[in-house]
XYZ file of C-alpha atoms in Angstrom:
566
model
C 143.468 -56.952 -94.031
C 144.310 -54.567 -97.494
C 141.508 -55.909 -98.480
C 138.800 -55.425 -96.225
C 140.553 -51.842 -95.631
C 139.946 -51.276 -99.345
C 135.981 -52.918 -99.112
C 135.558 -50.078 -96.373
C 137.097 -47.516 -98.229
C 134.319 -47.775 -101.090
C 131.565 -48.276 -98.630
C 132.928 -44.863 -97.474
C 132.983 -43.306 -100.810
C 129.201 -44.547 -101.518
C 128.099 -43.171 -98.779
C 129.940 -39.946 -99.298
C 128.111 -39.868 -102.783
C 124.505 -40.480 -100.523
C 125.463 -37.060 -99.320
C 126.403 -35.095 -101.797
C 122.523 -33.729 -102.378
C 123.209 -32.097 -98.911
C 126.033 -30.618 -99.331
C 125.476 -29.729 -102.813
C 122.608 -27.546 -100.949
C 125.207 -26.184 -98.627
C 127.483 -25.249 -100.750
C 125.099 -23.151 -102.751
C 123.983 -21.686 -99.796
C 126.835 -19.945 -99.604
C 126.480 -17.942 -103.200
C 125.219 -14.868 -101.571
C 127.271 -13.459 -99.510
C 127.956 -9.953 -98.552
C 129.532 -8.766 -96.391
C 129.770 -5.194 -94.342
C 130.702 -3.902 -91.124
C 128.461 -5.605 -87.963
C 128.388 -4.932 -84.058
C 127.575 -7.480 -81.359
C 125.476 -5.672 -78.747
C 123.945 -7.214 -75.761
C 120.623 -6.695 -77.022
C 121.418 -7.292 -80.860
C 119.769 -10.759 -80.769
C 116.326 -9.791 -79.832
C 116.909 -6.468 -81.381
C 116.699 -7.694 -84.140
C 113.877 -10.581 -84.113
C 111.434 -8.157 -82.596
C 112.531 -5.537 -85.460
C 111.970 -8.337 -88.284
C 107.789 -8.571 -86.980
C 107.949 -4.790 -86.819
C 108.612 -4.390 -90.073
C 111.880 -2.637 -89.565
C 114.356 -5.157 -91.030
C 114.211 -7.522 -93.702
C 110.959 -10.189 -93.218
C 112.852 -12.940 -95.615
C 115.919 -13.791 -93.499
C 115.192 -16.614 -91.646
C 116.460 -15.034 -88.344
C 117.903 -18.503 -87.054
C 121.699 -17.508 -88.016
C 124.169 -15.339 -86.599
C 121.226 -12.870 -85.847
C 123.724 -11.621 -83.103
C 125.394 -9.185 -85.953
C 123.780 -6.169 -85.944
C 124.592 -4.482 -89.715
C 125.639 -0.951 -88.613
C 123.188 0.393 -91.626
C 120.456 -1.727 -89.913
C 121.266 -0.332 -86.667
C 120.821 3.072 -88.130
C 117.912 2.790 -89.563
C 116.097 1.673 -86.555
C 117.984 4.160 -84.292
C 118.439 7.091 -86.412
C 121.269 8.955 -85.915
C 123.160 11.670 -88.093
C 126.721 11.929 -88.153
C 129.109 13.872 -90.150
C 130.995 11.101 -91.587
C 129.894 7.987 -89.528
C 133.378 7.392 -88.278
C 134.915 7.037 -91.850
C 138.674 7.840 -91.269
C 139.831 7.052 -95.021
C 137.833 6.395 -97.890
C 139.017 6.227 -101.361
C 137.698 4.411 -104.217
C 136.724 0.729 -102.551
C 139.090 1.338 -99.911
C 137.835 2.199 -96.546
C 138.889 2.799 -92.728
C 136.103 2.919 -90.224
C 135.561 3.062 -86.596
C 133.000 1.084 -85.004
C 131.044 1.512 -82.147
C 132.822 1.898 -78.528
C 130.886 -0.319 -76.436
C 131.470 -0.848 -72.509
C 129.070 -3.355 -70.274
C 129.294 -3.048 -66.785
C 127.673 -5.809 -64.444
C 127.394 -6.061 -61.071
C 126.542 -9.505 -58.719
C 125.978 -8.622 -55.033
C 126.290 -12.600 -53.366
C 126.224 -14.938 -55.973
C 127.698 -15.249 -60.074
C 124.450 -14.469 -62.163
C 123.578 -14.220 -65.890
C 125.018 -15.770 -69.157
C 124.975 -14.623 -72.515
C 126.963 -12.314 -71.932
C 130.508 -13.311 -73.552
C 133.270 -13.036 -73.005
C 132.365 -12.522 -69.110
C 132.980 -15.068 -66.525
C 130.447 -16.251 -63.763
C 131.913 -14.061 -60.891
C 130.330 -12.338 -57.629
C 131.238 -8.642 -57.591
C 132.084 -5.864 -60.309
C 132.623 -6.709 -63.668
C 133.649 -4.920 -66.688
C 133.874 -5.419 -70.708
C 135.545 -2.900 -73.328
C 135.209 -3.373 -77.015
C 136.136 -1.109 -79.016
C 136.390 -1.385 -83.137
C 137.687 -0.525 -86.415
C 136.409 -1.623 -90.043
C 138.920 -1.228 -93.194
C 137.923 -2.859 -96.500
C 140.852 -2.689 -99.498
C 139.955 -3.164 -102.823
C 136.334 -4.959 -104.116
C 137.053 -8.253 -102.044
C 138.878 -7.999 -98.873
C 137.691 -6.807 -95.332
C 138.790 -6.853 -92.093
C 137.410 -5.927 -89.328
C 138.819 -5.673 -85.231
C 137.280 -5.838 -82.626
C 138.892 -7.295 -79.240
C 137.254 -7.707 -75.927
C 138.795 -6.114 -72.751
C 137.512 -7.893 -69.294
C 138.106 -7.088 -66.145
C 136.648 -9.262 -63.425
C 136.956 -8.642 -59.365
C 136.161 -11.910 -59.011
C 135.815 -12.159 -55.144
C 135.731 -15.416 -52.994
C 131.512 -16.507 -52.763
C 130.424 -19.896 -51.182
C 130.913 -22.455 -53.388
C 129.931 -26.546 -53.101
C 129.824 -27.223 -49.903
C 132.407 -29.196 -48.082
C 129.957 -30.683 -45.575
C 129.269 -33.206 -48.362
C 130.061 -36.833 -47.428
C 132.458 -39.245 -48.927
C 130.170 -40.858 -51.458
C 127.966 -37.257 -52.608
C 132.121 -36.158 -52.953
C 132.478 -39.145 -55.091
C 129.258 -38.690 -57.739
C 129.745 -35.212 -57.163
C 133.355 -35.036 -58.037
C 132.932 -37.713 -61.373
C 130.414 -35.687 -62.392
C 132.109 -31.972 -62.753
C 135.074 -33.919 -63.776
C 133.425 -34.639 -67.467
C 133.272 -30.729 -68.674
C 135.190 -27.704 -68.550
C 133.127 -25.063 -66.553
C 135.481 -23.957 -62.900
C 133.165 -22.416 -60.480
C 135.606 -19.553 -59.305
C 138.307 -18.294 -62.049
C 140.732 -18.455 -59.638
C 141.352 -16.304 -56.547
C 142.218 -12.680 -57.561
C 140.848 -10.047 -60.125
C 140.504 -11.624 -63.650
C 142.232 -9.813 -66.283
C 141.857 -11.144 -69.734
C 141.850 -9.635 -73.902
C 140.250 -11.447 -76.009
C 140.515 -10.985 -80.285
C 136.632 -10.389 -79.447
C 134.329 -9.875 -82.965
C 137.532 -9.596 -85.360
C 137.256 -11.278 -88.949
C 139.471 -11.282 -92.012
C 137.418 -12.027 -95.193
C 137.917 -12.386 -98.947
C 134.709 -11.860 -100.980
C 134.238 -12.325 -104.530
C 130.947 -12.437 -106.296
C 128.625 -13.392 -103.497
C 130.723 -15.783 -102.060
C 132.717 -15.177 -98.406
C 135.656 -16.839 -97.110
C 137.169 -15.924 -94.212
C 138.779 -16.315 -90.615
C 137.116 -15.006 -87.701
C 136.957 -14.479 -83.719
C 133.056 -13.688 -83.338
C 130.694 -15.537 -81.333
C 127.804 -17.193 -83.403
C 124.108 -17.963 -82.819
C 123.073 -20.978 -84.167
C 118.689 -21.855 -84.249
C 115.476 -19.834 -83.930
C 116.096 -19.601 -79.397
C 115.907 -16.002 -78.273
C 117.355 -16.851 -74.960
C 119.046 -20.161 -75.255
C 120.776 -21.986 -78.324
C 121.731 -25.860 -78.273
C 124.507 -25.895 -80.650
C 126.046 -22.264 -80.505
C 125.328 -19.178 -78.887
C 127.390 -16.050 -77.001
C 127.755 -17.582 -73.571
C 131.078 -18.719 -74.304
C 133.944 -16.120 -75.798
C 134.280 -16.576 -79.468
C 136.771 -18.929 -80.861
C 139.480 -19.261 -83.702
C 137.598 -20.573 -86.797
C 137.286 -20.794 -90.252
C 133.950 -19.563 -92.046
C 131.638 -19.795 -95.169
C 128.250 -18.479 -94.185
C 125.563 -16.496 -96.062
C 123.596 -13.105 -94.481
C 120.922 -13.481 -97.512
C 118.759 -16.161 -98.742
C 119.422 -18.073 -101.809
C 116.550 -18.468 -103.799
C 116.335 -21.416 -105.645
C 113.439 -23.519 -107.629
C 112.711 -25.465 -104.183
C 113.067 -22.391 -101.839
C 115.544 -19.935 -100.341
C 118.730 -21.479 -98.451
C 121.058 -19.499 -95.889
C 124.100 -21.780 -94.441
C 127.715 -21.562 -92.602
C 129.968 -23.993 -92.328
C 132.874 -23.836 -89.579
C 136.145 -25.355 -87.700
C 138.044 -24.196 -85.371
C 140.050 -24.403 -82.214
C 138.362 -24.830 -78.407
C 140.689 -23.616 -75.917
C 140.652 -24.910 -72.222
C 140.893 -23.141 -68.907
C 143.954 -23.095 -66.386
C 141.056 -23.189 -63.577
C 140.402 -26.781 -62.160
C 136.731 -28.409 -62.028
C 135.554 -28.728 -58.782
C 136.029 -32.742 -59.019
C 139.648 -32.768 -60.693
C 141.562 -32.367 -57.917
C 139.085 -34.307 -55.379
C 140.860 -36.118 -52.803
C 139.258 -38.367 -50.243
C 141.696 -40.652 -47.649
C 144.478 -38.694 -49.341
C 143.616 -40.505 -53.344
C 142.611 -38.742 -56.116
C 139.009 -39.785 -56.616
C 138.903 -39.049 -60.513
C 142.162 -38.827 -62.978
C 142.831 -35.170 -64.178
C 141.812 -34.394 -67.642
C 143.709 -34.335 -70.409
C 144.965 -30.793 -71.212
C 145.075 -30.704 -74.945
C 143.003 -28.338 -77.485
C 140.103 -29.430 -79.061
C 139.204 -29.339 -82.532
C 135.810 -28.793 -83.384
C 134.052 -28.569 -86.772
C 130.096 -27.636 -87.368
C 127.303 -26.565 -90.244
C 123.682 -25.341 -90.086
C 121.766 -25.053 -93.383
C 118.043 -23.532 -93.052
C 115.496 -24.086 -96.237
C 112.086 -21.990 -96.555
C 110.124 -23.999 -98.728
C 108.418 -22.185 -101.462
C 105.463 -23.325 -100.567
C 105.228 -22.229 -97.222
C 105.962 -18.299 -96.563
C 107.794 -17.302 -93.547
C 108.524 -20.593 -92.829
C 112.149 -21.796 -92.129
C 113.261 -25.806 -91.408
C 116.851 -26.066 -90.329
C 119.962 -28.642 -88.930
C 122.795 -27.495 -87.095
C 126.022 -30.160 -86.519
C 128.209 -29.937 -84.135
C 131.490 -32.403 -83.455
C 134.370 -32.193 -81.263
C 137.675 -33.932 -80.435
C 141.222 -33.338 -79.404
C 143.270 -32.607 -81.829
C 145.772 -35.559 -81.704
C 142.545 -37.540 -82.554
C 142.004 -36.690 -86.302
C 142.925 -40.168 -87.832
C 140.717 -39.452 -90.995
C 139.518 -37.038 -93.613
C 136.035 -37.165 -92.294
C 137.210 -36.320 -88.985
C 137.407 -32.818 -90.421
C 134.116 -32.210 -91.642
C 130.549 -31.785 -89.661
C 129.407 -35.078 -90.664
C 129.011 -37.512 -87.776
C 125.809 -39.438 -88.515
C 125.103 -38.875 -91.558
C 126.253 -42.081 -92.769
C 123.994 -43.841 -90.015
C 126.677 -45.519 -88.111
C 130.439 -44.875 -87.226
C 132.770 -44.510 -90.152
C 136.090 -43.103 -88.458
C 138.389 -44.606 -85.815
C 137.609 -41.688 -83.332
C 133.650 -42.408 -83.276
C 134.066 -45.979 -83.014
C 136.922 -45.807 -80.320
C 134.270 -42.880 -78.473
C 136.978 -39.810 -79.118
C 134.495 -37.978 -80.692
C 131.974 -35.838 -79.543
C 128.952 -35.072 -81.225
C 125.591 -33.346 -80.997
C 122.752 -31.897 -83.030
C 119.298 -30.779 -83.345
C 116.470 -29.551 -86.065
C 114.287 -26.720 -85.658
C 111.949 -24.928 -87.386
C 110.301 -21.363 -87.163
C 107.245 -19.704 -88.096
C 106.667 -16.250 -88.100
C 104.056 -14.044 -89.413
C 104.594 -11.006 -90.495
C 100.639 -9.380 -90.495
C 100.475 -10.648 -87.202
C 104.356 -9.392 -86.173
C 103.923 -12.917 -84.395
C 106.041 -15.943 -84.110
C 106.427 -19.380 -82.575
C 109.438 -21.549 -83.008
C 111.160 -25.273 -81.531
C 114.744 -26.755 -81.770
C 115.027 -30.218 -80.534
C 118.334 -31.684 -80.297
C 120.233 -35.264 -79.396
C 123.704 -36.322 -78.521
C 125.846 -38.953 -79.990
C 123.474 -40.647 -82.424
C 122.667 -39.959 -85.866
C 121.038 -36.933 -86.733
C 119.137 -37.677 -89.187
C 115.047 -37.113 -88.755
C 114.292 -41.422 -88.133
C 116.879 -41.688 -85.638
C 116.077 -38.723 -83.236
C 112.383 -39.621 -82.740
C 113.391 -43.278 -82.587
C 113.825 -43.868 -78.694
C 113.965 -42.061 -76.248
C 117.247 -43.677 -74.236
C 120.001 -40.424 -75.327
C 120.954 -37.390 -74.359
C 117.892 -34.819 -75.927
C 117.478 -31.407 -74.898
C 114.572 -28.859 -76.579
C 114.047 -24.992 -76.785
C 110.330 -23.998 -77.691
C 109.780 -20.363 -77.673
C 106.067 -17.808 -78.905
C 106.636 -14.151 -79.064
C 103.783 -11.761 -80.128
C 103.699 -8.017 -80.620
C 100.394 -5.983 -79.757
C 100.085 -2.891 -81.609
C 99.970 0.046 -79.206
C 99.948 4.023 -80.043
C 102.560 6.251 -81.237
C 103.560 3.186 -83.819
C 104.765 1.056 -80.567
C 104.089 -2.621 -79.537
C 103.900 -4.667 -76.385
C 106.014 -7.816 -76.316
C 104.461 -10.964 -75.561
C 107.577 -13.521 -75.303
C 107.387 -16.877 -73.243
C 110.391 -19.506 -73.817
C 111.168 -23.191 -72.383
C 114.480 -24.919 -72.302
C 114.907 -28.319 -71.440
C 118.405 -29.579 -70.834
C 117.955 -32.728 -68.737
C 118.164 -35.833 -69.269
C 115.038 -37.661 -70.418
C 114.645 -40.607 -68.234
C 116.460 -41.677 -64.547
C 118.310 -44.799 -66.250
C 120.369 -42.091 -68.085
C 120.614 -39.753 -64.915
C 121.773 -42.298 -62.191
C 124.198 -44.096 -64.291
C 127.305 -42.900 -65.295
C 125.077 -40.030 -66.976
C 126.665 -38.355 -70.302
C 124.852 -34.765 -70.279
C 124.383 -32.133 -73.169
C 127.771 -30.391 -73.159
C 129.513 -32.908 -71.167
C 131.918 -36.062 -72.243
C 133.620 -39.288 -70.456
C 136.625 -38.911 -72.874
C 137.152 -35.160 -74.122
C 136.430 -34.396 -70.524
C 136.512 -30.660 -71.354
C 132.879 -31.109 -72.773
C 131.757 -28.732 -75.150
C 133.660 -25.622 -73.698
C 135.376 -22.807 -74.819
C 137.271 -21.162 -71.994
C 135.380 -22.820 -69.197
C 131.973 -21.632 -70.477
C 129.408 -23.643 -72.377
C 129.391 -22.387 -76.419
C 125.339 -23.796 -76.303
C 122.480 -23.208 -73.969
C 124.028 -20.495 -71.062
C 121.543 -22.600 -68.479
C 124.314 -25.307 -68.818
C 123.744 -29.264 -68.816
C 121.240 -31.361 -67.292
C 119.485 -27.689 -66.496
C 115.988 -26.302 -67.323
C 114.770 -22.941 -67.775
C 111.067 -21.181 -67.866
C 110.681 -17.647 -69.309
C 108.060 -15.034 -69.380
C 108.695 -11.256 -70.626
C 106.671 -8.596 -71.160
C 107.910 -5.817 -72.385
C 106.551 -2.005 -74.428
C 109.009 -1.150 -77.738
C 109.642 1.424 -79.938
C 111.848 0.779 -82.866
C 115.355 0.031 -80.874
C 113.578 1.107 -77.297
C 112.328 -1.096 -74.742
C 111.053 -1.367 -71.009
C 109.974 -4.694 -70.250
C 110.081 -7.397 -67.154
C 111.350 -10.627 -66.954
C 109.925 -13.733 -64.998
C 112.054 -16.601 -64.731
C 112.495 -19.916 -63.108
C 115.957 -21.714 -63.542
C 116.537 -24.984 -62.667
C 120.166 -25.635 -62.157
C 121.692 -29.015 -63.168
C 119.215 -31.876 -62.517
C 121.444 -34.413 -64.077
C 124.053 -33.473 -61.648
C 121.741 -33.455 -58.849
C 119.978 -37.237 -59.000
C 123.503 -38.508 -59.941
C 124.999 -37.264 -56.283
C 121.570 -37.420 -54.016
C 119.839 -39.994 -54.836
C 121.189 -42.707 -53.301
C 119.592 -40.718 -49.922
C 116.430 -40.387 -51.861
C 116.095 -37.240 -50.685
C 114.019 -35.145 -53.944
C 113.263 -32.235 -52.390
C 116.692 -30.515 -52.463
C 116.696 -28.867 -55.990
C 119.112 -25.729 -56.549
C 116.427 -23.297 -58.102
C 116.994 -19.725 -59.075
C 113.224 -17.380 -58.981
C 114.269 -14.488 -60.610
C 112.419 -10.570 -61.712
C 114.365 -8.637 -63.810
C 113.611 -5.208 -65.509
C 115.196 -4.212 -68.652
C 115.372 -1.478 -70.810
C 117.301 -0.309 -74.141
C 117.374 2.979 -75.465
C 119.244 5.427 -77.908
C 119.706 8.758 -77.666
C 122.061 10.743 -80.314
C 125.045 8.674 -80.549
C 124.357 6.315 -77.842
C 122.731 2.770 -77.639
C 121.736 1.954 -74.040
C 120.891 -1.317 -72.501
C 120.360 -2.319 -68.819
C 118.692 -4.965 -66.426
C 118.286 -5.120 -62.810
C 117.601 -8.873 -61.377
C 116.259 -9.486 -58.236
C 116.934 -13.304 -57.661
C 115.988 -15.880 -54.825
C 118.231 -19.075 -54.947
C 116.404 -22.057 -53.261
C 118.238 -24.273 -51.822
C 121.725 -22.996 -53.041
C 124.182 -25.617 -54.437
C 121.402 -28.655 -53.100
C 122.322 -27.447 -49.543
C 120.122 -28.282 -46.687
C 120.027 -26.740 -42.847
C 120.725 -30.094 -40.842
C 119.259 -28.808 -38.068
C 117.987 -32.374 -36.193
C 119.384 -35.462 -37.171
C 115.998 -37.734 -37.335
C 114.491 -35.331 -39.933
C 113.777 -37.156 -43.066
C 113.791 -33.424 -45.113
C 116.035 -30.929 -44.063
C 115.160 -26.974 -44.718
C 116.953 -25.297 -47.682
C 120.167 -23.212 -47.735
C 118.163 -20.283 -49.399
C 119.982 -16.876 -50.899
C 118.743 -13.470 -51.918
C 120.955 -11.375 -54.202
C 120.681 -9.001 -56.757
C 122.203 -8.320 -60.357
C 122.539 -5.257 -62.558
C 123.724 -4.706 -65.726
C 124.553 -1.505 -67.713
C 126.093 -1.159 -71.456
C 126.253 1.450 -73.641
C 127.517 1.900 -77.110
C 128.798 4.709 -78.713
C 128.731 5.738 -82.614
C 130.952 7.836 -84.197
């Protein structure tokens, strides 16, 4: 036994030495890093892309990591503002108190929970509110801090749920099914009250390197609407943090990377199949309630020979914490070494997923078009995710173009496809393991009952059109969408009655617009949204009918956020 224990050990440490070239790449990805006071706004993603083919920000950032942080001298410079002292309440030498911008988001549903992205806000029917407000200090040449918590307040009214007029056996797929992630459909049954850290950090710089722990949500790949590995549907989470906000430039190319682990809380809500009960059992055991640890890296390379181009990987692994039997267990590195090399992959404790992407944008033509294509539990590694097609995959394949227009605006052309369902029936109909969700850590891929990828959710597809006119940081644009909700979910419970025509699909219009005047940075949206066939219900209206008429809804959300600078 010592001895085969010790033949696996070097195995281990030659394949650790196979990988050293990538993290050697990693690592020096993270020589550049500065580091300076940032502001998560609703819009700050796209604010930002679009600004990058305008020519307004920096065209060698790859814009495929944490493009959600919104430099305040960035923000400035595309909405000009003048201010007396920009907030600065003490400055001395390299120290240095600062307020950030007050920023409140209001949101309204009128039937039905609607819209994601939005963290840390729940899915809830009614009035909704979120209060951030934020301070910036830096002491000395190397150490910065910056806080930022998140105040929501939720109304969080009863709405119809699943339906109870399912029978026994749609109960019992139904039931296994939610039971595998984390995501309640009502957080509980009175006004939600919660304060969140929010987009706080503590960080020690020296040279152009960045340690540091931090709070903030992250965006992860070159999606403008959805993300497969991390994006800010879910509230941010405890974690520790080496990332770059500059490219590296090296003989081969420029690099920009983060590395992170951290802590995944659960809910105190039940799934709507943990506490199913049919002829007074149980039907599914409840999940154990224990944190999750969960570890992840992205590295992005623009070759040197390509301009404007940027390949990338992002990693992501999760497991309860009582789990970690091994070193490895701590570091983003499931399937790299090709097959299972810790206890918790080969006993199935571990979650994993991944996915590459690349993006291509051109500057002269303030044009881009970009793909991340991702797979669960299996190695990550180019050969192995085009090998079959029998796993979990999911894809996001976005173009976005901007037309020149008078007065030094553009019109925004932006069209965007997410694919989140399962690839072939075999995987759907049995026992299906979905993007997010897990047979063993049964919380799925969750941080306080919201999904930290895609805001669609699993085994869900999305289509999405905008077109929009912008100005530096204003926009008025519409929104065409068509939202597929949970098709994994869906031929796992129904099809047994072979009944296909029940899908739960959302048909949505939405108008948007940002703008800034003075000190203020405006943002708002107002959805007008037809579910079909709500939560796969049907109007049993005559028993013989082979296809019953859709429980359909109409209902309307609106959004308003503004931020104020000091």
């Amino acid at each position: 036994m010592a001895h085969a224990i010790q033949s696996n050990i070097r195995k281990m440490k030659k394949q650790q030495i196979k990988a050293l070239p990538i993290l050697t790449c990693l690592v020096l990805a993270c020589l550049l890093k500065g580091r300076s006071q940032t502001i998560v706004l609703p819009q700050g993603l796209d604010l930002m892309r679009r600004s990058q083919l305008a020519g307004l920000t920096d065209s060698t950032i790859s814009g495929t990591l944490n493009m959600l942080e919104v430099p305040v001298a960035t923000l400035d410079s595309i909405a000009p503002y003048k201010s007396k002292n920009n907030g600065i309440l003490f400055q001395q030498d390299n120290n240095k108190v600062q307020l950030l911008p007050v920023q409140l988001t209001q949101q309204v549903n009128l039937k039905l929970p609607y819209a994601w992205n939005i963290a840390p806000m729940i899915p809830a029917k009614g009035y909704q509110a979120l209060l951030s407000p934020g301070v910036y200090a830096q002491f000395g040449k190397h150490i910065t801090v910056q806080v930022s918590p998140q105040l929501v307040y939720a109304a969080n009214p009863d709405y119809l749920n699943a339906p109870k007029e399912f029978v026994p056996v749609e109960w019992s797929t139904y039931s296994h099914w939610t039971n595998t992630i984390d995501m309640p459909e009502h957080f509980g049954g009175k006004n939600y009250v919660h304060l969140y850290p929010g987009q706080s950090s503590i960080r020690y710089n020296t040279g152009k390197i960045s340690i540091g722990v931090s709070t903030e949500n992250m965006w992860w790949g070159p999606g403008t609407y959805n993300a497969l590995i991390l994006s800010n549907n879910a509230p941010g989470f405890l974690h520790g943090t080496i990332n770059t906000i500059k490219p590296i430039e090296t003989g081969i190319g420029s690099f920009e990377g983060q590395v992170i682990a951290g802590k995944l809380d659960n809910t105190s809500y039940p799934s709507p199949g943990e506490y199913a009960v049919y002829n007074g059992a149980f039907l599914n055991d409840p999940k154990f309630n224990q944190w999750r640890y969960m570890t992840g890296m992205i590295v992005t390379w623009q070759p040197k020979w390509v301009k404007h181009l940027s390949l990338g990987i992002a990693k992501a692994s999760y497991q309860y914490h009582s789990k970690l039997t091994s070193p490895l267990d701590f570091l983003p590195l499931q399937g790299f070494f090709g097959k299972a090399v810790t206890r918790s992959e080969k006993e199935g404790s571990k979650a994993s997923m991944g996915s590459l992407f690349v993006r291509y944008w051109m500057p002269s033509e303030k044009a881009e078009i970009y793909i991340e294509y991702g797979r669960g539990d299996r190695s990550l590694m180019p050969t192995g995710i085009f090998q079959d097609h029998q796993y979990p995959r999911a894809y996001v394949m976005g173009i976005r173009k901007l037309f020149d227009n008078r007065d030094g605006s553009h019109i925004q052309l932006l069209l965007e496809l997410c694919q989140m369902q399962l690839p072939t029936g075999d995987l759907t109909m049995n026992n299906p393991q979905s993007w997010y969700t897990h047979s063993y850590v049964r919380q799925g891929y969750t941080q306080d009952g919201r999904v930290l990828g895609a805001g669609i959710g699993p085994g869900s597809n999305s289509q999405t059109l905008e077109v929009s006119w912008i100005k530096g940081s204003k926009k008025l644009g519409v929104k065409l969408e068509r939202y597929l909700h949970n098709n994994d979910l869906y031929y796992y419970t129904f099809s047994y009655i072979q009944d296909y025509t029940r899908k739960w699909v959302d048909l949505s219009t939405t108008f948007n617009a940002e703008w800034n005047y003075k000190q203020f940075v405006f943002s708002g949206n107002l959805g007008f949204i037809r579910a079909l066939d709500y939560q796969w219900q049907v109007l049993r209206t005559d028993g013989n009918e082979k296809f019953y008429r859709g429980y359909d809804v109409f209902h309307l959300n609106g959004t308003v956020s503004a931020a104020f600078r000091f």
